[in-house]
Tab-separated table of C-alpha atoms in Angstrom:
chain	number	residue	atom	x	y	z
A	1	UNK	CA	93.709	92.951	100.549
A	2	UNK	CA	95.807	92.942	103.749
A	3	UNK	CA	95.385	94.159	107.301
A	4	UNK	CA	97.828	97.054	107.723
A	5	UNK	CA	98.769	98.473	111.113
A	6	UNK	CA	97.628	102.083	111.388
A	7	UNK	CA	95.433	101.845	108.293
A	8	UNK	CA	91.834	100.831	107.602
A	9	UNK	CA	90.660	99.399	104.292
A	10	UNK	CA	88.218	101.796	102.620
A	11	UNK	CA	87.686	100.684	99.020
A	12	UNK	CA	88.835	98.165	96.418
A	13	UNK	CA	88.806	98.574	92.669
A	14	UNK	CA	89.715	95.988	90.069
A	15	UNK	CA	93.426	96.333	90.766
A	16	UNK	CA	93.983	98.791	93.635
A	17	UNK	CA	93.020	98.818	97.317
A	18	UNK	CA	92.614	102.098	99.198
A	19	UNK	CA	93.324	102.561	102.906
A	20	UNK	CA	92.766	105.529	105.219
A	21	UNK	CA	94.526	106.247	108.529
A	22	UNK	CA	92.958	104.782	111.653
A	23	UNK	CA	90.501	107.287	113.077
A	24	UNK	CA	89.241	108.446	109.698
A	25	UNK	CA	85.688	107.394	108.883
A	26	UNK	CA	86.377	107.142	105.148
A	27	UNK	CA	87.899	108.820	102.131
A	28	UNK	CA	85.957	112.037	102.725
A	29	UNK	CA	87.697	112.953	105.980
A	30	UNK	CA	91.120	111.300	105.550
A	31	UNK	CA	94.325	113.377	105.653
A	32	UNK	CA	96.033	110.914	103.328
A	33	UNK	CA	95.215	107.769	101.397
A	34	UNK	CA	97.355	104.684	100.916
A	35	UNK	CA	96.945	103.320	97.373
A	36	UNK	CA	98.096	99.695	97.171
A	37	UNK	CA	98.487	98.073	93.747
A	38	UNK	CA	97.680	94.361	93.789
A	39	UNK	CA	98.736	91.642	91.365
A	40	UNK	CA	95.153	91.362	90.109
A	41	UNK	CA	94.655	91.670	86.357
A	42	UNK	CA	91.390	92.683	84.686
A	43	UNK	CA	90.057	92.532	81.149
A	44	UNK	CA	86.605	93.060	79.665
A	45	UNK	CA	85.403	94.370	83.072
A	46	UNK	CA	86.315	91.147	84.875
A	47	UNK	CA	89.052	90.439	87.413
A	48	UNK	CA	90.862	87.349	86.182
A	49	UNK	CA	92.600	84.460	87.868
A	50	UNK	CA	95.419	83.974	88.563
A	51	UNK	CA	97.045	87.347	89.087
A	52	UNK	CA	100.327	88.440	87.516
A	53	UNK	CA	103.146	88.008	90.076
A	54	UNK	CA	104.967	91.246	90.822
A	55	UNK	CA	102.512	93.342	88.815
A	56	UNK	CA	101.724	95.669	91.726
A	57	UNK	CA	105.374	96.593	92.212
A	58	UNK	CA	105.942	97.066	88.474
A	59	UNK	CA	102.912	99.352	88.048
A	60	UNK	CA	103.785	101.399	91.128
A	61	UNK	CA	107.412	101.833	90.067
A	62	UNK	CA	106.329	102.988	86.613
A	63	UNK	CA	103.749	105.443	87.996
A	64	UNK	CA	106.284	106.943	90.403
A	65	UNK	CA	108.847	107.297	87.603
A	66	UNK	CA	106.334	109.081	85.359
A	67	UNK	CA	105.189	111.397	88.157
A	68	UNK	CA	108.844	112.370	88.557
A	69	UNK	CA	109.249	113.024	84.804
A	70	UNK	CA	106.074	115.137	84.766
A	71	UNK	CA	106.984	117.270	87.753
A	72	UNK	CA	105.587	120.436	86.176
A	73	UNK	CA	102.052	119.031	86.540
A	74	UNK	CA	100.586	118.910	90.075
A	75	UNK	CA	100.093	115.305	91.259
A	76	UNK	CA	98.597	113.619	94.276
A	77	UNK	CA	101.766	112.178	95.853
A	78	UNK	CA	102.487	113.197	99.444
A	79	UNK	CA	106.196	114.112	99.734
A	80	UNK	CA	108.171	112.508	102.562
A	81	UNK	CA	108.598	115.857	104.320
A	82	UNK	CA	104.823	116.102	104.694
A	83	UNK	CA	104.565	112.796	106.580
A	84	UNK	CA	104.330	114.333	110.019
A	85	UNK	CA	102.193	114.728	113.100
A	86	UNK	CA	99.237	117.055	112.621
A	87	UNK	CA	99.361	119.366	115.648
A	88	UNK	CA	95.747	120.461	115.203
A	89	UNK	CA	94.276	117.201	116.420
A	90	UNK	CA	97.325	115.021	117.067
A	91	UNK	CA	96.658	112.759	114.114
A	92	UNK	CA	99.622	111.130	112.401
A	93	UNK	CA	100.054	110.583	108.690
A	94	UNK	CA	101.694	107.161	108.632
A	95	UNK	CA	104.571	106.117	106.446
A	96	UNK	CA	104.011	103.287	103.989
A	97	UNK	CA	103.849	99.977	105.907
A	98	UNK	CA	106.763	97.659	105.157
A	99	UNK	CA	104.504	94.806	104.029
A	100	UNK	CA	103.276	96.855	101.051
A	101	UNK	CA	106.488	98.760	100.430
A	102	UNK	CA	107.154	98.886	96.698
A	103	UNK	CA	103.529	98.460	95.719
A	104	UNK	CA	101.974	101.436	97.519
A	105	UNK	CA	101.781	105.193	97.095
A	106	UNK	CA	100.867	107.662	99.827
A	107	UNK	CA	98.655	110.325	98.290
A	108	UNK	CA	96.481	113.236	99.296
A	109	UNK	CA	92.727	112.743	98.883
A	110	UNK	CA	91.128	114.627	96.010
A	111	UNK	CA	87.620	115.321	94.806
A	112	UNK	CA	87.845	113.207	91.673
A	113	UNK	CA	86.239	114.249	88.397
A	114	UNK	CA	83.994	111.570	86.836
A	115	UNK	CA	85.974	111.675	83.578
A	116	UNK	CA	88.428	109.231	82.038
A	117	UNK	CA	90.714	111.607	80.116
A	118	UNK	CA	91.656	109.428	77.143
A	119	UNK	CA	94.250	110.588	74.624
A	120	UNK	CA	94.846	108.653	71.392
A	121	UNK	CA	97.983	109.191	69.359
A	122	UNK	CA	97.501	106.202	67.061
A	123	UNK	CA	94.533	104.534	65.393
A	124	UNK	CA	93.902	101.209	67.107
A	125	UNK	CA	91.454	99.214	69.213
A	126	UNK	CA	87.900	100.507	69.345
A	127	UNK	CA	89.039	103.611	67.460
A	128	UNK	CA	90.043	101.494	64.458
A	129	UNK	CA	86.716	99.658	64.536
A	130	UNK	CA	84.808	102.957	64.520
A	131	UNK	CA	87.030	104.446	61.827
A	132	UNK	CA	86.288	101.545	59.482
A	133	UNK	CA	82.560	102.178	59.870
A	134	UNK	CA	82.419	105.980	59.889
A	135	UNK	CA	85.863	107.518	59.231
A	136	UNK	CA	85.755	108.949	62.737
A	137	UNK	CA	86.929	108.180	66.282
A	138	UNK	CA	84.513	109.026	69.094
A	139	UNK	CA	82.671	111.181	66.592
A	140	UNK	CA	85.772	113.168	65.582
A	141	UNK	CA	86.162	113.075	61.753
A	142	UNK	CA	89.439	111.707	60.347
A	143	UNK	CA	90.857	111.664	56.810
A	144	UNK	CA	90.420	108.699	54.486
A	145	UNK	CA	93.211	106.226	53.864
A	146	UNK	CA	94.348	105.447	57.422
A	147	UNK	CA	95.269	101.887	58.394
A	148	UNK	CA	95.143	99.968	61.643
A	149	UNK	CA	97.965	101.219	63.862
A	150	UNK	CA	98.670	104.421	61.925
A	151	UNK	CA	99.781	107.528	63.731
A	152	UNK	CA	96.962	110.064	63.838
A	153	UNK	CA	97.449	113.509	62.251
A	154	UNK	CA	97.402	114.876	65.813
A	155	UNK	CA	96.566	113.367	69.218
A	156	UNK	CA	92.840	113.146	69.943
A	157	UNK	CA	91.203	113.841	73.298
A	158	UNK	CA	88.307	111.378	73.591
A	159	UNK	CA	86.898	111.475	77.138
A	160	UNK	CA	84.834	108.771	78.764
A	161	UNK	CA	82.439	108.749	81.678
A	162	UNK	CA	83.826	106.781	84.635
A	163	UNK	CA	81.249	104.097	85.305
A	164	UNK	CA	80.794	102.513	88.744
A	165	UNK	CA	82.688	99.285	89.410
A	166	UNK	CA	81.221	96.466	87.340
A	167	UNK	CA	79.779	98.716	84.643
A	168	UNK	CA	81.268	99.756	81.304
A	169	UNK	CA	82.904	103.154	80.903
A	170	UNK	CA	81.079	105.155	78.246
A	171	UNK	CA	82.689	107.333	75.576
A	172	UNK	CA	81.237	110.826	75.758
A	173	UNK	CA	81.552	114.050	73.787
A	174	UNK	CA	83.468	117.073	75.000
A	175	UNK	CA	80.124	118.842	75.272
A	176	UNK	CA	78.996	116.172	77.728
A	177	UNK	CA	82.090	116.764	79.882
A	178	UNK	CA	81.107	120.432	80.009
A	179	UNK	CA	77.720	119.366	81.372
A	180	UNK	CA	79.393	117.131	83.974
A	181	UNK	CA	82.138	119.430	85.293
A	182	UNK	CA	81.550	122.871	83.795
A	183	UNK	CA	83.257	124.629	80.856
A	184	UNK	CA	86.418	125.837	82.598
A	185	UNK	CA	87.298	122.487	84.175
A	186	UNK	CA	86.360	120.579	81.007
A	187	UNK	CA	88.705	122.760	78.954
A	188	UNK	CA	91.513	122.432	81.482
A	189	UNK	CA	91.171	118.637	81.612
A	190	UNK	CA	91.494	118.525	77.835
A	191	UNK	CA	94.473	120.892	77.808
A	192	UNK	CA	96.323	119.054	80.563
A	193	UNK	CA	95.634	115.623	79.068
A	194	UNK	CA	97.017	116.594	75.670
A	195	UNK	CA	99.981	118.367	77.292
A	196	UNK	CA	100.913	115.388	79.464
A	197	UNK	CA	100.476	112.910	76.607
A	198	UNK	CA	102.669	114.930	74.233
A	199	UNK	CA	105.394	115.340	76.865
A	200	UNK	CA	105.302	111.667	77.820
A	201	UNK	CA	105.227	110.475	74.197
A	202	UNK	CA	108.406	112.434	73.510
A	203	UNK	CA	110.154	110.950	76.550
A	204	UNK	CA	109.092	107.435	75.541
A	205	UNK	CA	110.201	107.881	71.923
A	206	UNK	CA	113.699	108.793	73.147
A	207	UNK	CA	113.759	105.322	74.712
A	208	UNK	CA	112.442	103.501	71.656
A	209	UNK	CA	108.874	103.134	72.900
A	210	UNK	CA	105.584	104.395	71.426
A	211	UNK	CA	102.636	105.413	73.612
A	212	UNK	CA	99.741	104.607	71.293
A	213	UNK	CA	97.073	105.799	73.712
A	214	UNK	CA	96.520	106.318	77.404
A	215	UNK	CA	94.054	107.576	79.990
A	216	UNK	CA	94.500	110.033	82.826
A	217	UNK	CA	92.427	110.795	85.893
A	218	UNK	CA	92.332	114.148	87.642
A	219	UNK	CA	90.821	115.511	90.819
A	220	UNK	CA	90.548	118.826	92.630
A	221	UNK	CA	92.796	119.521	95.609
A	222	UNK	CA	90.433	119.885	98.544
A	223	UNK	CA	92.362	122.790	100.021
A	224	UNK	CA	93.143	124.834	96.903
A	225	UNK	CA	90.850	123.505	94.165
A	226	UNK	CA	93.907	122.953	91.941
A	227	UNK	CA	93.402	120.334	89.231
A	228	UNK	CA	95.731	117.474	90.129
A	229	UNK	CA	96.935	114.377	88.258
A	230	UNK	CA	95.924	111.288	90.208
A	231	UNK	CA	95.656	107.505	90.343
A	232	UNK	CA	98.109	105.575	88.173
A	233	UNK	CA	99.763	107.389	85.295
A	234	UNK	CA	101.064	105.946	82.018
A	235	UNK	CA	101.237	102.387	83.316
A	236	UNK	CA	100.916	99.189	81.303
A	237	UNK	CA	97.323	98.929	82.576
A	238	UNK	CA	96.269	102.425	81.519
A	239	UNK	CA	98.216	102.735	78.251
A	240	UNK	CA	99.086	100.939	75.027
A	241	UNK	CA	102.853	100.763	74.565
A	242	UNK	CA	104.569	99.549	71.380
A	243	UNK	CA	108.188	98.893	70.469
A	244	UNK	CA	109.241	101.689	68.074
A	245	UNK	CA	111.755	99.564	66.156
A	246	UNK	CA	109.294	96.707	65.676
A	247	UNK	CA	106.635	99.224	64.629
A	248	UNK	CA	108.926	100.649	61.958
A	249	UNK	CA	110.065	97.313	60.508
A	250	UNK	CA	107.251	94.763	61.014
A	251	UNK	CA	105.427	93.429	57.986
A	252	UNK	CA	101.859	93.360	59.303
A	253	UNK	CA	99.668	95.594	61.452
A	254	UNK	CA	99.450	92.930	64.151
A	255	UNK	CA	103.233	92.548	64.289
A	256	UNK	CA	103.965	96.265	64.435
A	257	UNK	CA	101.527	96.716	67.326
A	258	UNK	CA	103.129	94.058	69.545
A	259	UNK	CA	102.295	95.410	72.972
A	260	UNK	CA	104.092	95.905	76.286
A	261	UNK	CA	100.786	95.923	78.168
A	262	UNK	CA	98.098	93.387	79.043
A	263	UNK	CA	97.046	93.006	75.407
A	264	UNK	CA	98.480	89.482	75.647
A	265	UNK	CA	95.776	88.729	78.211
A	266	UNK	CA	93.021	90.435	76.184
A	267	UNK	CA	93.964	88.567	73.014
A	268	UNK	CA	94.027	85.168	74.731
A	269	UNK	CA	90.743	85.852	76.491
A	270	UNK	CA	89.051	87.031	73.282
A	271	UNK	CA	90.092	83.809	71.558
A	272	UNK	CA	89.077	81.510	74.410
A	273	UNK	CA	85.981	83.065	76.001
A	274	UNK	CA	82.625	84.221	74.640
A	275	UNK	CA	82.301	86.924	77.349
A	276	UNK	CA	79.466	85.120	79.125
A	277	UNK	CA	79.657	83.650	82.604
A	278	UNK	CA	82.948	83.386	84.491
A	279	UNK	CA	86.158	83.937	82.512
A	280	UNK	CA	88.493	80.939	82.241
A	281	UNK	CA	91.713	80.795	84.232
A	282	UNK	CA	94.724	82.264	82.497
A	283	UNK	CA	97.337	79.690	81.440
A	284	UNK	CA	100.726	79.897	83.123
A	285	UNK	CA	102.372	80.729	79.783
A	286	UNK	CA	100.123	83.800	79.308
A	287	UNK	CA	100.843	84.986	82.853
A	288	UNK	CA	104.597	84.555	82.370
A	289	UNK	CA	104.620	86.404	79.034
A	290	UNK	CA	102.597	89.254	80.515
A	291	UNK	CA	104.952	89.582	83.492
A	292	UNK	CA	107.966	89.632	81.175
A	293	UNK	CA	106.479	92.386	78.991
A	294	UNK	CA	105.540	94.538	82.007
A	295	UNK	CA	109.068	94.179	83.344
A	296	UNK	CA	110.700	94.845	79.959
A	297	UNK	CA	108.739	98.076	79.581
A	298	UNK	CA	109.837	99.320	83.002
A	299	UNK	CA	113.465	98.532	82.162
A	300	UNK	CA	113.249	100.182	78.733
A	301	UNK	CA	111.772	103.400	80.096
A	302	UNK	CA	113.590	103.806	83.397
A	303	UNK	CA	116.827	101.931	82.802
A	304	UNK	CA	116.278	100.233	86.178
C-alpha cells in the first residue's frame, strides 16, 4: 500500500488496494475509485509471503484486455474522456498516478452485489470432489461416467456468497441468490455470467487456451442502476486456465490440467502445510514458476 498524491487509501483486500480522491470520505461518496493490484498472492484464505514480482501489472493488463474484448457488456472502467473537472463542486477526477501506472485501473464506484458469479465449464477442483460423492456439482445433478477434468455437458452457473475478508465464501443455490438480490437481478446475473463465460471461452480457445472455470463480480451503476461487470475479470487469480494442446494429448488427468494460474502455489502449499497457524514462506522456485505461467498466459491470449 502506497501514499498516492491526490488519493486516499480506503480499503485493502487480499490482493487489491482501493483509493478514493482526496475530499471523499469513503467509497460511498467517491466520484471514482483507483483499484491498485499488488504483487500479493493468496491461497486458502491466507495472504502468502513473498509476493509474486510483477503480478499486479500482469493481472491488470489481462483484465484490461478482457474488458476490451467484452465491450458489449457494461463494465466499471472510467474512459479517459471522462477524467475531467466536475463543474458542480470543482472536484477533479485524477488520472492514474505514475507510481502505480500499469497496475491500476480507474473505475466508477458501484453498489456491489454480494454474489460471486461462478461459472464452471469443466469438472475439476471442489466440483470433482462433490461429483465423486453425489454425482452433482453445487447440488446440480450430472450424468454418470465423468472423469476429473472432463468438459461438462454445458457450463454451470454455481453462485457463491461473498464472505467478509478472512472468512470463507459459501456456495449457495440460485434460490438463495433470489433471496439476496431479488428474482430479476438474480436471473440477470446468471444470464450475464453464462454469456460472458461462453464468449470468453471461445476467444481463449482460438488462442489454444481453455477456461475451465471462472468467477465474475457485478454491481449496480449508482446513476442508472445498470448491472455492470466489475473488479478483475478472467485473470489468473479468478480463473482456471489450461493449455488446450496439453489437455488433448496428456496421459493423465493431472498432466492435462496443467494450469496457467496460481495452482502451482496451491499445490505446493497443500503438500507442505496442514492449514493451521501461519503458512510457510513460498520457495523462490515456486514464485518463479508462478510468475512465468502468469506471463505466458498473458502472452498467449494477447500476443503482447
